[in-house]
mmCIF file of N, CA and C in Angstrom:
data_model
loop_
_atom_site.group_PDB
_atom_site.id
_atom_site.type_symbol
_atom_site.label_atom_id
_atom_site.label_comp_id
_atom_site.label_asym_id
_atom_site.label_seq_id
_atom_site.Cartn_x
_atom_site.Cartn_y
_atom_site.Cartn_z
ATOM 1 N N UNK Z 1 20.650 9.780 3.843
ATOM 2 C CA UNK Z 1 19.859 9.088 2.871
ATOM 3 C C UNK Z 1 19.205 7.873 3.508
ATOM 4 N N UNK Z 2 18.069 7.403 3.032
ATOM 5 C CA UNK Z 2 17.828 6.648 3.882
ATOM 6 C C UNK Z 2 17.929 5.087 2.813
ATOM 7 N N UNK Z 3 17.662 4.201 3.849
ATOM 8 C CA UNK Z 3 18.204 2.634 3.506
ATOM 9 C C UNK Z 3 17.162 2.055 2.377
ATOM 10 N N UNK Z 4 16.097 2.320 2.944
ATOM 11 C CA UNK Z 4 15.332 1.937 1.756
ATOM 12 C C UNK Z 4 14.003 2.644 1.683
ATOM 13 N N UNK Z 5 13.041 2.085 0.695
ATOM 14 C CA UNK Z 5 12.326 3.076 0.145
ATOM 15 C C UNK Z 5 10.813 2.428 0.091
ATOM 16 N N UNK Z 6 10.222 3.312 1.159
ATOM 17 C CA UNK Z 6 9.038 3.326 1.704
ATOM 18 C C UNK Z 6 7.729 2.876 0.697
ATOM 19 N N UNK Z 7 7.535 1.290 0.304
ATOM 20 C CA UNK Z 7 6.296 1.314 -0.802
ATOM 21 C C UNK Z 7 5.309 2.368 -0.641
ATOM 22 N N UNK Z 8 4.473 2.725 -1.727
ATOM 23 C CA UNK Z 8 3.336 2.782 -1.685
ATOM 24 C C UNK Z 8 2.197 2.340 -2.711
ATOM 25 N N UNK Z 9 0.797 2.232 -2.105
ATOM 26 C CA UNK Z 9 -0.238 1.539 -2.632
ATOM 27 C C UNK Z 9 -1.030 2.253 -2.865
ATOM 28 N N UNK Z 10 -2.061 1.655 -3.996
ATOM 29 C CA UNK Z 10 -3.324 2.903 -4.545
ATOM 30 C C UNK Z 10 -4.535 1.610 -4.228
ATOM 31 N N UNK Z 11 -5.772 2.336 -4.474
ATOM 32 C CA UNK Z 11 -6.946 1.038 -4.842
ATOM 33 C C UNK Z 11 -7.912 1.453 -5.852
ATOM 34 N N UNK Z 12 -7.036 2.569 -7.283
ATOM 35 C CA UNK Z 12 -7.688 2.471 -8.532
ATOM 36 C C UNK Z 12 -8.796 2.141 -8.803
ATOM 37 N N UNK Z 13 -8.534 0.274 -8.272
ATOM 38 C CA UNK Z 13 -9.614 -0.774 -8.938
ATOM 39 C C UNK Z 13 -10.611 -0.940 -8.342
ATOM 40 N N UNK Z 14 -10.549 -0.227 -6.831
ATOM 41 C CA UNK Z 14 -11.829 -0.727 -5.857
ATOM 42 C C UNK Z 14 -12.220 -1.891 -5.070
ATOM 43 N N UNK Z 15 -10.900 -2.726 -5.052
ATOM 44 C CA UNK Z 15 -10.927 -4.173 -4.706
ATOM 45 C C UNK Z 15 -11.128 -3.884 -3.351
ATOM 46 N N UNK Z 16 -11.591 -5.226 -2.474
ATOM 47 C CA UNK Z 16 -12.103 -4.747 -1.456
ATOM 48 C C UNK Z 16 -11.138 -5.077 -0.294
ATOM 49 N N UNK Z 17 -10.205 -5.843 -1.196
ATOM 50 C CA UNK Z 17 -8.280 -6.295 0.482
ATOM 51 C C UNK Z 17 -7.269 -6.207 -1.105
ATOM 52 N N UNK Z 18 -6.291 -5.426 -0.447
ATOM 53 C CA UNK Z 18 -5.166 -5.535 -1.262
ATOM 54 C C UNK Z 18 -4.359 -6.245 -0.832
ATOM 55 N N UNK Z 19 -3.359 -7.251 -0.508
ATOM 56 C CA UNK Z 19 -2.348 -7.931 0.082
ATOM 57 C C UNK Z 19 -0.700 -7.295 0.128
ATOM 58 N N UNK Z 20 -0.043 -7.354 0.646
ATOM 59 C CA UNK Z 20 1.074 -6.866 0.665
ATOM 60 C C UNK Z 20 2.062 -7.417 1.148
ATOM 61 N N UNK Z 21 3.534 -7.078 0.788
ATOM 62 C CA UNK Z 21 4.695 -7.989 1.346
ATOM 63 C C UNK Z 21 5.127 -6.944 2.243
ATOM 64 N N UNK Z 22 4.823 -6.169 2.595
ATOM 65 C CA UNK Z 22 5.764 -4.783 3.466
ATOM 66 C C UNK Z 22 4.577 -4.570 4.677
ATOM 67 N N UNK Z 23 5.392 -4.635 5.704
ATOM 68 C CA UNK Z 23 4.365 -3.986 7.288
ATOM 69 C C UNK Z 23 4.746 -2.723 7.303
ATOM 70 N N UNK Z 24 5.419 -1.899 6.198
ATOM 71 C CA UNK Z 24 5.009 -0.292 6.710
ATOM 72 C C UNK Z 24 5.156 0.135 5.375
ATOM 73 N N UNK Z 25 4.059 1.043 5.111
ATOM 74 C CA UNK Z 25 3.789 1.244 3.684
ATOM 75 C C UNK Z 25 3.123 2.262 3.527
ATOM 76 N N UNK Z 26 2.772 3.461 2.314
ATOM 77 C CA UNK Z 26 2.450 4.531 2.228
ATOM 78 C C UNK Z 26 0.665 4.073 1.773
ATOM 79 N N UNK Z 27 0.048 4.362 1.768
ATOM 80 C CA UNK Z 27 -1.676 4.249 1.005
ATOM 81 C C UNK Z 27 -1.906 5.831 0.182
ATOM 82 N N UNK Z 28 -1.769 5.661 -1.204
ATOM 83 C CA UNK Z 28 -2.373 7.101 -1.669
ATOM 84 C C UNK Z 28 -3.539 7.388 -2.537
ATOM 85 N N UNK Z 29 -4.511 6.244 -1.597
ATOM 86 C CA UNK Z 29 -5.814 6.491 -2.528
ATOM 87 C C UNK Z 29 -6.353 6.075 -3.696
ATOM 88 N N UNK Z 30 -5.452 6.265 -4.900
ATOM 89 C CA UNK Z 30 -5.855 6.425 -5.591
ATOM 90 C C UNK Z 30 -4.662 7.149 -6.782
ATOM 91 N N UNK Z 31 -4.661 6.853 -7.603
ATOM 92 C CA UNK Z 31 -3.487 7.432 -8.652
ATOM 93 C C UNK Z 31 -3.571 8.698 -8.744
ATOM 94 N N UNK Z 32 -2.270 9.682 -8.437
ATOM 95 C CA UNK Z 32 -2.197 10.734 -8.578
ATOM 96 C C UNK Z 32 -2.978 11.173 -9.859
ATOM 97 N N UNK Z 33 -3.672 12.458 -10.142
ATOM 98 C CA UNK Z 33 -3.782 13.780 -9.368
ATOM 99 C C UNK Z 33 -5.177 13.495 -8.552
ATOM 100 N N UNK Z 34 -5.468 12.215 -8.675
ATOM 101 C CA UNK Z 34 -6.990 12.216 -7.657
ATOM 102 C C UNK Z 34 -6.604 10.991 -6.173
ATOM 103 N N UNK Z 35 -5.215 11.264 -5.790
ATOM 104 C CA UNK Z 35 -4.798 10.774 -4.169
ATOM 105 C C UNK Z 35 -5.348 11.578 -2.927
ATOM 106 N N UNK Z 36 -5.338 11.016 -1.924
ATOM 107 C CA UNK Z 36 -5.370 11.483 -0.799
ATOM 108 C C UNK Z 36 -4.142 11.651 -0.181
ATOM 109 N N UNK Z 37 -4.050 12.484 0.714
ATOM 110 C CA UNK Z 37 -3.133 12.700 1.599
ATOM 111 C C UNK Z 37 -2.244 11.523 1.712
ATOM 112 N N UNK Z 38 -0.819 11.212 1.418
ATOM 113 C CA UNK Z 38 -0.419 10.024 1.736
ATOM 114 C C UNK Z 38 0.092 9.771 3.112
ATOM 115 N N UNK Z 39 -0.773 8.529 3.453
ATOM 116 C CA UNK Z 39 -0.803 8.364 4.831
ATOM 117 C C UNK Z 39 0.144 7.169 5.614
ATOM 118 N N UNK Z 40 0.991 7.074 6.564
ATOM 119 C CA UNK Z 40 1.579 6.179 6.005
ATOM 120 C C UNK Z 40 1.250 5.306 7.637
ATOM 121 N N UNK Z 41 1.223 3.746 6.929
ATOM 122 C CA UNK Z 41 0.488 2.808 8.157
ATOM 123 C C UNK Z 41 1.769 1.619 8.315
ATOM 124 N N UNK Z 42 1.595 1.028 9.316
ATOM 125 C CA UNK Z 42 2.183 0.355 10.153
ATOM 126 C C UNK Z 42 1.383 -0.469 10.549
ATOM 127 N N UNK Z 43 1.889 -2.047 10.275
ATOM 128 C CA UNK Z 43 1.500 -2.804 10.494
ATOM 129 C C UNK Z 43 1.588 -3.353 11.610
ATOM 130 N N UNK Z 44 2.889 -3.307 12.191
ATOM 131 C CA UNK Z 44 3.366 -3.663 13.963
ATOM 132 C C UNK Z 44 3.196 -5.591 13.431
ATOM 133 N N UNK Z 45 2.916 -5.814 14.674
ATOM 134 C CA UNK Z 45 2.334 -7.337 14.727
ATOM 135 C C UNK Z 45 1.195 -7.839 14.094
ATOM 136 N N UNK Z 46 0.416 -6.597 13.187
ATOM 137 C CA UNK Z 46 -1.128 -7.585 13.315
ATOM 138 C C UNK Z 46 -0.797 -7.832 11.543
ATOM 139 N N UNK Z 47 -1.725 -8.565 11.183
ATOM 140 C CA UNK Z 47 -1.802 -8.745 9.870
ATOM 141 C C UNK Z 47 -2.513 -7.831 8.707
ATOM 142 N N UNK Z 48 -3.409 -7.086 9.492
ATOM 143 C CA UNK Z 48 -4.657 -6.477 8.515
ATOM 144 C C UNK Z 48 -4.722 -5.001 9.009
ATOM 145 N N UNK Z 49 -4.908 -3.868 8.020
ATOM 146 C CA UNK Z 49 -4.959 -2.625 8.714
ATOM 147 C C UNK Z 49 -5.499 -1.775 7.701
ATOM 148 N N UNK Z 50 -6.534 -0.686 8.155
ATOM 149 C CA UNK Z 50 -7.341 -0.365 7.563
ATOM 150 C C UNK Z 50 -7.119 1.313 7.516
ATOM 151 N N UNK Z 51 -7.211 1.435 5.916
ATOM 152 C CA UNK Z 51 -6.611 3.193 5.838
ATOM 153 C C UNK Z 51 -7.699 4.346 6.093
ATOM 154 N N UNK Z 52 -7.398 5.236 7.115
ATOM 155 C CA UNK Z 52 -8.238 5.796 7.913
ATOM 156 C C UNK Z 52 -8.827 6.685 6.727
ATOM 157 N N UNK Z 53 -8.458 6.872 5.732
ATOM 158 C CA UNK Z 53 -8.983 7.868 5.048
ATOM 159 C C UNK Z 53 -9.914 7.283 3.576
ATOM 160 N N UNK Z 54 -9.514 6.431 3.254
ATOM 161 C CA UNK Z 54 -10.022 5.677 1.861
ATOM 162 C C UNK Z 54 -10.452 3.971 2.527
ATOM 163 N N UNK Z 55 -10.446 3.703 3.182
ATOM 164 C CA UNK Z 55 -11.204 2.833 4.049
ATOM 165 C C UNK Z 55 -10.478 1.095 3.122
ATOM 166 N N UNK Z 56 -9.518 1.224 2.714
ATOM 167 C CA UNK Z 56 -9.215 0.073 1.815
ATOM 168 C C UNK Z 56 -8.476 -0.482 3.205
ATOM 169 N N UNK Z 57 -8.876 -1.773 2.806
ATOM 170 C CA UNK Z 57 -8.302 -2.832 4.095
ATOM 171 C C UNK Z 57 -6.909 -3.660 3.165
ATOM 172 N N UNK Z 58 -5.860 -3.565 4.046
ATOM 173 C CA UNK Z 58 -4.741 -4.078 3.179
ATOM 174 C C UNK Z 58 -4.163 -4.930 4.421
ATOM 175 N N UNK Z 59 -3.990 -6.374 3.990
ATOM 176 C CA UNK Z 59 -3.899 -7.373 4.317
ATOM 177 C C UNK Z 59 -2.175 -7.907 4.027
ATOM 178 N N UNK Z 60 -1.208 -8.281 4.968
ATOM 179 C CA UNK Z 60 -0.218 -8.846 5.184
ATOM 180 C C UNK Z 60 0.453 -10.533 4.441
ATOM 181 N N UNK Z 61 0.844 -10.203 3.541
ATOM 182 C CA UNK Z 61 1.716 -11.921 3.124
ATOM 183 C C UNK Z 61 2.446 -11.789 2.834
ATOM 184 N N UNK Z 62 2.942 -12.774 3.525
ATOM 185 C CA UNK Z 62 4.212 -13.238 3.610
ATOM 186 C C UNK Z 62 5.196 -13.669 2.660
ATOM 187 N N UNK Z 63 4.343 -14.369 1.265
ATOM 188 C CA UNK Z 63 4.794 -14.579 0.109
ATOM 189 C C UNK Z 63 5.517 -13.705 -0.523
ATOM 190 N N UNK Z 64 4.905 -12.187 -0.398
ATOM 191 C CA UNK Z 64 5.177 -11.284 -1.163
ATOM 192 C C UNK Z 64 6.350 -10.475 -0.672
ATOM 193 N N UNK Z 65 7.285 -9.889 -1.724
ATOM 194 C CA UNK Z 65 8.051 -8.759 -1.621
ATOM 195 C C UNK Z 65 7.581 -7.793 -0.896
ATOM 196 N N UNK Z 66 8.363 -7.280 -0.352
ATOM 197 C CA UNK Z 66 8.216 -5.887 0.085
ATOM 198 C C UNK Z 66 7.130 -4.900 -0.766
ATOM 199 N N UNK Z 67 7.622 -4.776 -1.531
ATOM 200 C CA UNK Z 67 7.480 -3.645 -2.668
ATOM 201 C C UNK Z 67 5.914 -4.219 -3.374
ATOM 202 N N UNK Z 68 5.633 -5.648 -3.212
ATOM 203 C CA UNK Z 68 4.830 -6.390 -4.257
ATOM 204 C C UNK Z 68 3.239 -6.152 -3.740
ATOM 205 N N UNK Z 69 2.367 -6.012 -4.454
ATOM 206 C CA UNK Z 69 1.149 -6.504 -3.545
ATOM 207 C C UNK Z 69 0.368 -7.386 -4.623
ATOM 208 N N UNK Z 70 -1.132 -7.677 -4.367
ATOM 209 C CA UNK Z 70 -2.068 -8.719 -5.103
ATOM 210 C C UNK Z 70 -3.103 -8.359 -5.048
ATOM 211 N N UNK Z 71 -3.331 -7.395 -5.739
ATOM 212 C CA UNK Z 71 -3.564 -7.302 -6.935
ATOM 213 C C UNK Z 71 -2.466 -6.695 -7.140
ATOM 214 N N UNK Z 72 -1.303 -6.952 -8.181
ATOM 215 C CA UNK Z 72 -0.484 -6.452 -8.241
ATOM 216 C C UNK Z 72 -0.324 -4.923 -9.404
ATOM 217 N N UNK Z 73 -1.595 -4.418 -9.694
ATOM 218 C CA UNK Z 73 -1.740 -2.775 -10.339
ATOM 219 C C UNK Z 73 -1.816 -2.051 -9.033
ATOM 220 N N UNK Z 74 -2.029 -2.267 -8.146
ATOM 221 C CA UNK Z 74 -2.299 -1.752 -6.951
ATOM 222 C C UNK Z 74 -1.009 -1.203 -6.129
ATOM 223 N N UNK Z 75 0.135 -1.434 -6.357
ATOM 224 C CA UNK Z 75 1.280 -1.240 -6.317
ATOM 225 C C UNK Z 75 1.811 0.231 -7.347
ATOM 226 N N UNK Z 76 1.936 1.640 -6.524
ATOM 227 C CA UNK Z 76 2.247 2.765 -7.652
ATOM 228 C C UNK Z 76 3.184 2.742 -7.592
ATOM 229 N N UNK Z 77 3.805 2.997 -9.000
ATOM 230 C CA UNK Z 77 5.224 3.069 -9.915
ATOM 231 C C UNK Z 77 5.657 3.808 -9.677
ATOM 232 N N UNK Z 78 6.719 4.023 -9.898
ATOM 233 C CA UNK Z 78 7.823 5.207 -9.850
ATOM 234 C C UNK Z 78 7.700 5.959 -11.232
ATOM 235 N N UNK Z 79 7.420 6.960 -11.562
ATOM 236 C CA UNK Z 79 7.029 7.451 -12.599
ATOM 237 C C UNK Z 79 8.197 7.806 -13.539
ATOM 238 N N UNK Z 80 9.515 7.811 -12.683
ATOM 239 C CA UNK Z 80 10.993 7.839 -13.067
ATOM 240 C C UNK Z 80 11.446 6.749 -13.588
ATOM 241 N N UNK Z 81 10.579 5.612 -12.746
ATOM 242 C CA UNK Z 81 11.433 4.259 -13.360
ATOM 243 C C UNK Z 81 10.662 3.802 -14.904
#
């Protein structure tokens, strides 16, 4: 099982930087049933990283949770929880 549980992010809204508290994180486009492939990115050292497929640039802070981002709808739910 694993330790913990891999966020992932949508960009619904079209914003043009999402922010995030997590350097490795899933991107799925867009709210299921109209996602892309979920792709999953790595931040490493840099701050800013750009999803090869839906072109949303998601940006690193420090403020934030793991799990959290800002715009915080941009953050997909667990459909269980």
């Amino acid at each position: 099982m694993a330790d913990h549980v891999v966020p992932h992010f949508h960009n619904d809204a079209g914003v043009p930087v999402i922010e995030i508290g997590a350097r490795e994180f899933m991107c799925v486009g867009a709210n299921p049933p109209f996602d892309h492939p979920h792709v999953f990115l790595d931040l490493g050292n840099d701050t800013e990283i750009i999803c090869p497929y839906c072109s949303t640039l998601y940006r690193f802070a420090a403020d934030l949770a793991a799990g959290e981002s800002r715009p915080p709808e941009c953050r997909l739910k667990d459909k269980a929880a």
